[in-house]
Amino acid sequence: LAKTTQPISMDSYEGQEVNITCSHNNIATNDYITWYQQFPSQGPRFIIQGYKTKVTNEVASLFIPADRKSSTLSLPRVSLSDTAVYYCLVEGYSTLTFGKGTMLLVSP
Amino acid sequence: ETGVTQSPTHLIKTRGQQVTLRCSSQSGHNTVSWYQQALGQGPQFIFQYYREEENGRGNFPPRFSGLQFPNYSSELNVNALELDDSALYLCASSLDGDTEAFFGQGTRLTVV
């Protein structure tokens, strides 16, 4: 049973805000929600992590409702260089479980 | 730059051979994990080492083995290579098993 469910792909244009939603109905009490970004032939890169409510850093925001059964990664004003695969993970420890991720394509 | 370096970057081996991949963790990190990423798939967890002891293992056969050294660098060894072992192998380091892990660029292994 997959721990997370997210769209396979999304398309956007430069300058737009992109929201990627992830479902994690079976999240455990001690699990954190973490998002990674991966470019082709590179290792994944940590973007943001949260437990509940809203977290914001210099590159993204993460919205988590009270029931924690889903989360939304928000990328403000995307650029072409944001084209990548985005993974949503729910983990209580660093043995990370990756799904297939969401392939985000940003066009001019 | 994550501070995690892997060598070699690319490697071609013949079926049945053995291979050793290396990883240098970010300074101060005592936990290292290895992942296998096939084309078009997300990374799959192989195993994790914490302070030189294996601390968890994914669904990989025993011919996948590892080591972590006192300086927290690490090796992944794969014996009796199979064609399906062709993949990008990633190592990730973290401090005390934190979920914010830092990945290297990976080693692209091709088995022919």
CSV table of C-alpha atoms in Angstrom, one decimal:
chain,number,residue,atom,x,y,z
A,1,LEU,CA,0.0,0.0,0.0
A,2,ALA,CA,1.5,3.3,-1.1
A,3,LYS,CA,2.2,5.7,1.7
A,4,THR,CA,1.6,8.8,-0.5
A,5,THR,CA,-0.4,9.6,-3.7
A,6,GLN,CA,0.4,12.6,-5.9
A,7,PRO,CA,-0.3,13.5,-9.5
A,8,ILE,CA,2.1,11.9,-12.1
A,9,SER,CA,2.6,15.2,-13.9
A,10,MET,CA,1.7,18.9,-13.9
A,11,ASP,CA,2.3,21.7,-16.4
A,12,SER,CA,2.8,25.4,-15.7
A,13,TYR,CA,4.1,28.6,-17.2
A,14,GLU,CA,6.9,30.8,-16.0
A,15,GLY,CA,5.7,33.3,-13.3
A,16,GLN,CA,2.8,31.2,-12.2
A,17,GLU,CA,2.2,29.7,-8.7
A,18,VAL,CA,2.2,25.9,-8.7
A,19,ASN,CA,0.5,23.9,-6.0
A,20,ILE,CA,1.2,20.1,-5.8
A,21,THR,CA,-1.1,18.2,-3.5
A,22,CYS,CA,-0.2,14.9,-1.9
A,23,SER,CA,-2.5,12.5,-0.1
A,24,HIS,CA,-1.3,10.4,2.9
A,25,ASN,CA,-4.3,9.0,4.6
A,26,ASN,CA,-2.3,6.6,6.8
A,27,ILE,CA,0.2,9.1,8.2
A,28,ALA,CA,1.4,8.1,11.6
A,29,THR,CA,1.6,10.4,14.6
A,30,ASN,CA,5.4,10.6,14.5
A,31,ASP,CA,5.7,11.1,10.7
A,32,TYR,CA,6.9,14.3,9.2
A,33,ILE,CA,5.9,15.4,5.7
A,34,THR,CA,8.9,16.1,3.6
A,35,TRP,CA,9.3,17.2,0.0
A,36,TYR,CA,12.3,16.6,-2.3
A,37,GLN,CA,13.1,17.9,-5.7
A,38,GLN,CA,15.1,15.9,-8.3
A,39,PHE,CA,16.7,17.0,-11.6
A,40,PRO,CA,17.7,14.4,-14.1
A,41,SER,CA,20.8,12.4,-13.2
A,42,GLN,CA,21.1,14.2,-9.9
A,43,GLY,CA,20.3,13.2,-6.3
A,44,PRO,CA,17.1,14.4,-4.7
A,45,ARG,CA,17.3,17.8,-2.9
A,46,PHE,CA,15.5,18.6,0.3
A,47,ILE,CA,12.9,21.4,-0.2
A,48,ILE,CA,10.8,21.7,2.9
A,49,GLN,CA,9.5,19.8,5.8
A,50,GLY,CA,6.5,20.2,8.2
A,51,TYR,CA,4.4,18.5,10.8
A,52,LYS,CA,1.2,20.6,10.8
A,53,THR,CA,-0.2,24.0,9.7
A,54,LYS,CA,2.0,26.0,7.4
A,55,VAL,CA,5.7,26.1,6.9
A,56,THR,CA,7.5,28.6,4.6
A,57,ASN,CA,11.1,28.9,3.6
A,58,GLU,CA,13.0,30.8,0.9
A,59,VAL,CA,11.9,28.5,-1.9
A,60,ALA,CA,8.4,27.1,-1.0
A,61,SER,CA,5.5,26.8,1.3
A,62,LEU,CA,3.9,23.7,2.8
A,63,PHE,CA,0.3,23.7,3.8
A,64,ILE,CA,-0.9,20.9,6.1
A,65,PRO,CA,-4.5,20.7,7.2
A,66,ALA,CA,-5.4,19.7,10.8
A,67,ASP,CA,-6.1,16.0,10.0
A,68,ARG,CA,-2.7,15.8,8.3
A,69,LYS,CA,-4.1,13.4,5.6
A,70,SER,CA,-2.9,15.6,2.8
A,71,SER,CA,-0.4,18.3,2.2
A,72,THR,CA,0.2,20.9,-0.5
A,73,LEU,CA,3.6,22.1,-1.8
A,74,SER,CA,3.3,25.7,-3.1
A,75,LEU,CA,6.0,27.1,-5.4
A,76,PRO,CA,5.6,30.8,-6.0
A,77,ARG,CA,6.4,32.3,-9.4
A,78,VAL,CA,8.0,29.2,-11.0
A,79,SER,CA,10.8,29.5,-13.5
A,80,LEU,CA,12.1,27.2,-16.2
A,81,SER,CA,14.7,25.9,-13.8
A,82,ASP,CA,11.9,24.5,-11.5
A,83,THR,CA,11.2,21.8,-14.1
A,84,ALA,CA,11.9,18.7,-12.1
A,85,VAL,CA,10.3,15.7,-10.3
A,86,TYR,CA,8.9,16.5,-6.9
A,87,TYR,CA,8.5,13.8,-4.3
A,88,CYS,CA,6.2,13.9,-1.2
A,89,LEU,CA,7.3,11.6,1.7
A,90,VAL,CA,5.9,10.9,5.1
A,91,GLU,CA,8.6,9.5,7.4
A,92,GLY,CA,9.4,9.3,11.0
A,93,TYR,CA,13.0,8.5,10.3
A,94,SER,CA,15.6,8.9,7.5
A,95,THR,CA,14.9,5.6,5.7
A,96,LEU,CA,13.0,7.5,3.1
A,97,THR,CA,10.2,5.9,1.0
A,98,PHE,CA,9.9,7.5,-2.4
A,99,GLY,CA,7.0,7.1,-4.8
A,100,LYS,CA,7.2,8.0,-8.5
A,101,GLY,CA,6.8,11.7,-7.7
A,102,THR,CA,5.2,14.5,-9.8
A,103,MET,CA,6.9,15.6,-12.9
A,104,LEU,CA,6.5,19.4,-13.1
A,105,LEU,CA,7.1,20.9,-16.6
A,106,VAL,CA,7.4,24.7,-16.7
A,107,SER,CA,7.1,26.3,-20.1
A,108,PRO,CA,8.0,29.8,-21.3
B,1,GLU,CA,26.5,21.4,-3.4
B,2,THR,CA,25.4,19.1,-0.6
B,3,GLY,CA,28.9,18.1,0.7
B,4,VAL,CA,28.1,14.4,-0.2
B,5,THR,CA,30.4,13.0,-2.9
B,6,GLN,CA,30.2,9.7,-4.7
B,7,SER,CA,32.7,7.9,-6.8
B,8,PRO,CA,32.8,6.9,-9.6
B,9,THR,CA,30.2,8.9,-11.4
B,10,HIS,CA,29.8,6.3,-14.1
B,11,LEU,CA,30.7,2.6,-14.3
B,12,ILE,CA,30.2,-0.2,-16.8
B,13,LYS,CA,30.4,-3.8,-15.5
B,14,THR,CA,29.8,-7.2,-17.0
B,15,ARG,CA,27.1,-9.5,-15.6
B,16,GLY,CA,28.5,-11.7,-12.8
B,17,GLN,CA,31.1,-9.2,-11.8
B,18,GLN,CA,31.4,-7.4,-8.5
B,19,VAL,CA,31.3,-3.7,-7.9
B,20,THR,CA,32.2,-1.3,-5.1
B,21,LEU,CA,30.7,2.2,-5.0
B,22,ARG,CA,31.9,4.8,-2.5
B,23,CYS,CA,30.3,7.7,-0.7
B,24,SER,CA,31.8,10.5,1.4
B,25,SER,CA,29.3,11.9,3.8
B,26,GLN,CA,28.7,15.6,4.7
B,27,SER,CA,31.0,16.6,7.5
B,28,GLY,CA,29.5,15.7,10.9
B,29,HIS,CA,26.9,13.4,9.6
B,30,ASN,CA,26.9,9.9,11.2
B,31,THR,CA,24.1,8.3,9.2
B,32,VAL,CA,24.3,7.1,5.6
B,33,SER,CA,21.7,5.5,3.5
B,34,TRP,CA,22.0,4.0,0.0
B,35,TYR,CA,19.3,4.0,-2.7
B,36,GLN,CA,18.8,2.4,-6.1
B,37,GLN,CA,17.0,4.4,-8.7
B,38,ALA,CA,15.9,2.7,-11.9
B,39,LEU,CA,15.0,4.8,-14.9
B,40,GLY,CA,11.6,6.6,-14.4
B,41,GLN,CA,11.2,5.4,-10.8
B,42,GLY,CA,11.7,7.0,-7.4
B,43,PRO,CA,14.8,6.0,-5.4
B,44,GLN,CA,14.4,2.7,-3.5
B,45,PHE,CA,15.9,2.2,-0.1
B,46,ILE,CA,18.7,-0.4,0.1
B,47,PHE,CA,20.1,0.0,3.6
B,48,GLN,CA,21.2,2.4,6.2
B,49,TYR,CA,24.3,2.6,8.5
B,50,TYR,CA,24.4,4.5,11.7
B,51,ARG,CA,27.8,4.8,13.5
B,52,GLU,CA,29.2,1.9,11.5
B,53,GLU,CA,26.3,-0.5,12.2
B,54,GLU,CA,23.6,-1.5,9.8
B,55,ASN,CA,20.5,0.2,11.0
B,56,GLY,CA,17.8,-0.9,8.5
B,57,ARG,CA,17.5,-2.7,5.2
B,58,GLY,CA,15.1,-2.6,2.3
B,59,ASN,CA,13.9,-5.4,0.1
B,60,PHE,CA,17.3,-6.2,-1.5
B,61,PRO,CA,19.1,-9.5,-1.6
B,62,PRO,CA,22.2,-10.3,0.5
B,63,ARG,CA,24.5,-9.8,-2.5
B,64,PHE,CA,24.0,-6.1,-1.8
B,65,SER,CA,26.2,-5.3,1.2
B,66,GLY,CA,27.7,-2.2,2.8
B,67,LEU,CA,30.2,-0.8,5.1
B,68,GLN,CA,30.5,2.5,7.1
B,69,PHE,CA,33.9,3.6,8.3
B,70,PRO,CA,35.0,5.5,11.4
B,71,ASN,CA,35.1,8.7,9.4
B,72,TYR,CA,31.5,7.9,8.3
B,73,SER,CA,32.4,7.4,4.7
B,74,SER,CA,30.6,4.4,3.2
B,75,GLU,CA,30.8,1.7,0.6
B,76,LEU,CA,28.1,-0.2,-1.3
B,77,ASN,CA,29.2,-3.6,-2.6
B,78,VAL,CA,27.2,-5.6,-5.1
B,79,ASN,CA,28.2,-9.2,-6.0
B,80,ALA,CA,27.1,-11.3,-8.9
B,81,LEU,CA,25.9,-8.4,-10.9
B,82,GLU,CA,22.7,-8.8,-12.9
B,83,LEU,CA,21.4,-6.8,-15.8
B,84,ASP,CA,18.6,-5.4,-13.6
B,85,ASP,CA,21.2,-3.9,-11.3
B,86,SER,CA,21.7,-1.2,-13.9
B,87,ALA,CA,20.6,2.0,-12.2
B,88,LEU,CA,21.6,5.2,-10.5
B,89,TYR,CA,22.9,4.5,-7.0
B,90,LEU,CA,22.5,7.3,-4.5
B,91,CYS,CA,23.9,7.8,-1.1
B,92,ALA,CA,22.4,10.2,1.4
B,93,SER,CA,23.8,11.4,4.7
B,94,SER,CA,22.1,12.8,7.7
B,95,LEU,CA,22.7,13.6,11.4
B,96,ASP,CA,21.3,11.0,13.8
B,97,GLY,CA,18.7,9.8,11.2
B,98,ASP,CA,17.1,13.1,10.6
B,99,THR,CA,14.6,13.1,7.7
B,100,GLU,CA,16.4,16.0,6.1
B,101,ALA,CA,19.0,14.0,4.2
B,102,PHE,CA,21.6,15.2,1.8
B,103,PHE,CA,22.1,13.3,-1.4
B,104,GLY,CA,25.2,12.9,-3.5
B,105,GLN,CA,25.1,13.1,-7.3
B,106,GLY,CA,24.9,9.3,-7.7
B,107,THR,CA,26.9,6.7,-9.5
B,108,ARG,CA,25.4,5.5,-12.8
B,109,LEU,CA,26.0,1.7,-13.0
B,110,THR,CA,25.5,-0.1,-16.3
B,111,VAL,CA,25.6,-3.9,-16.4
B,112,VAL,CA,26.1,-5.5,-19.8
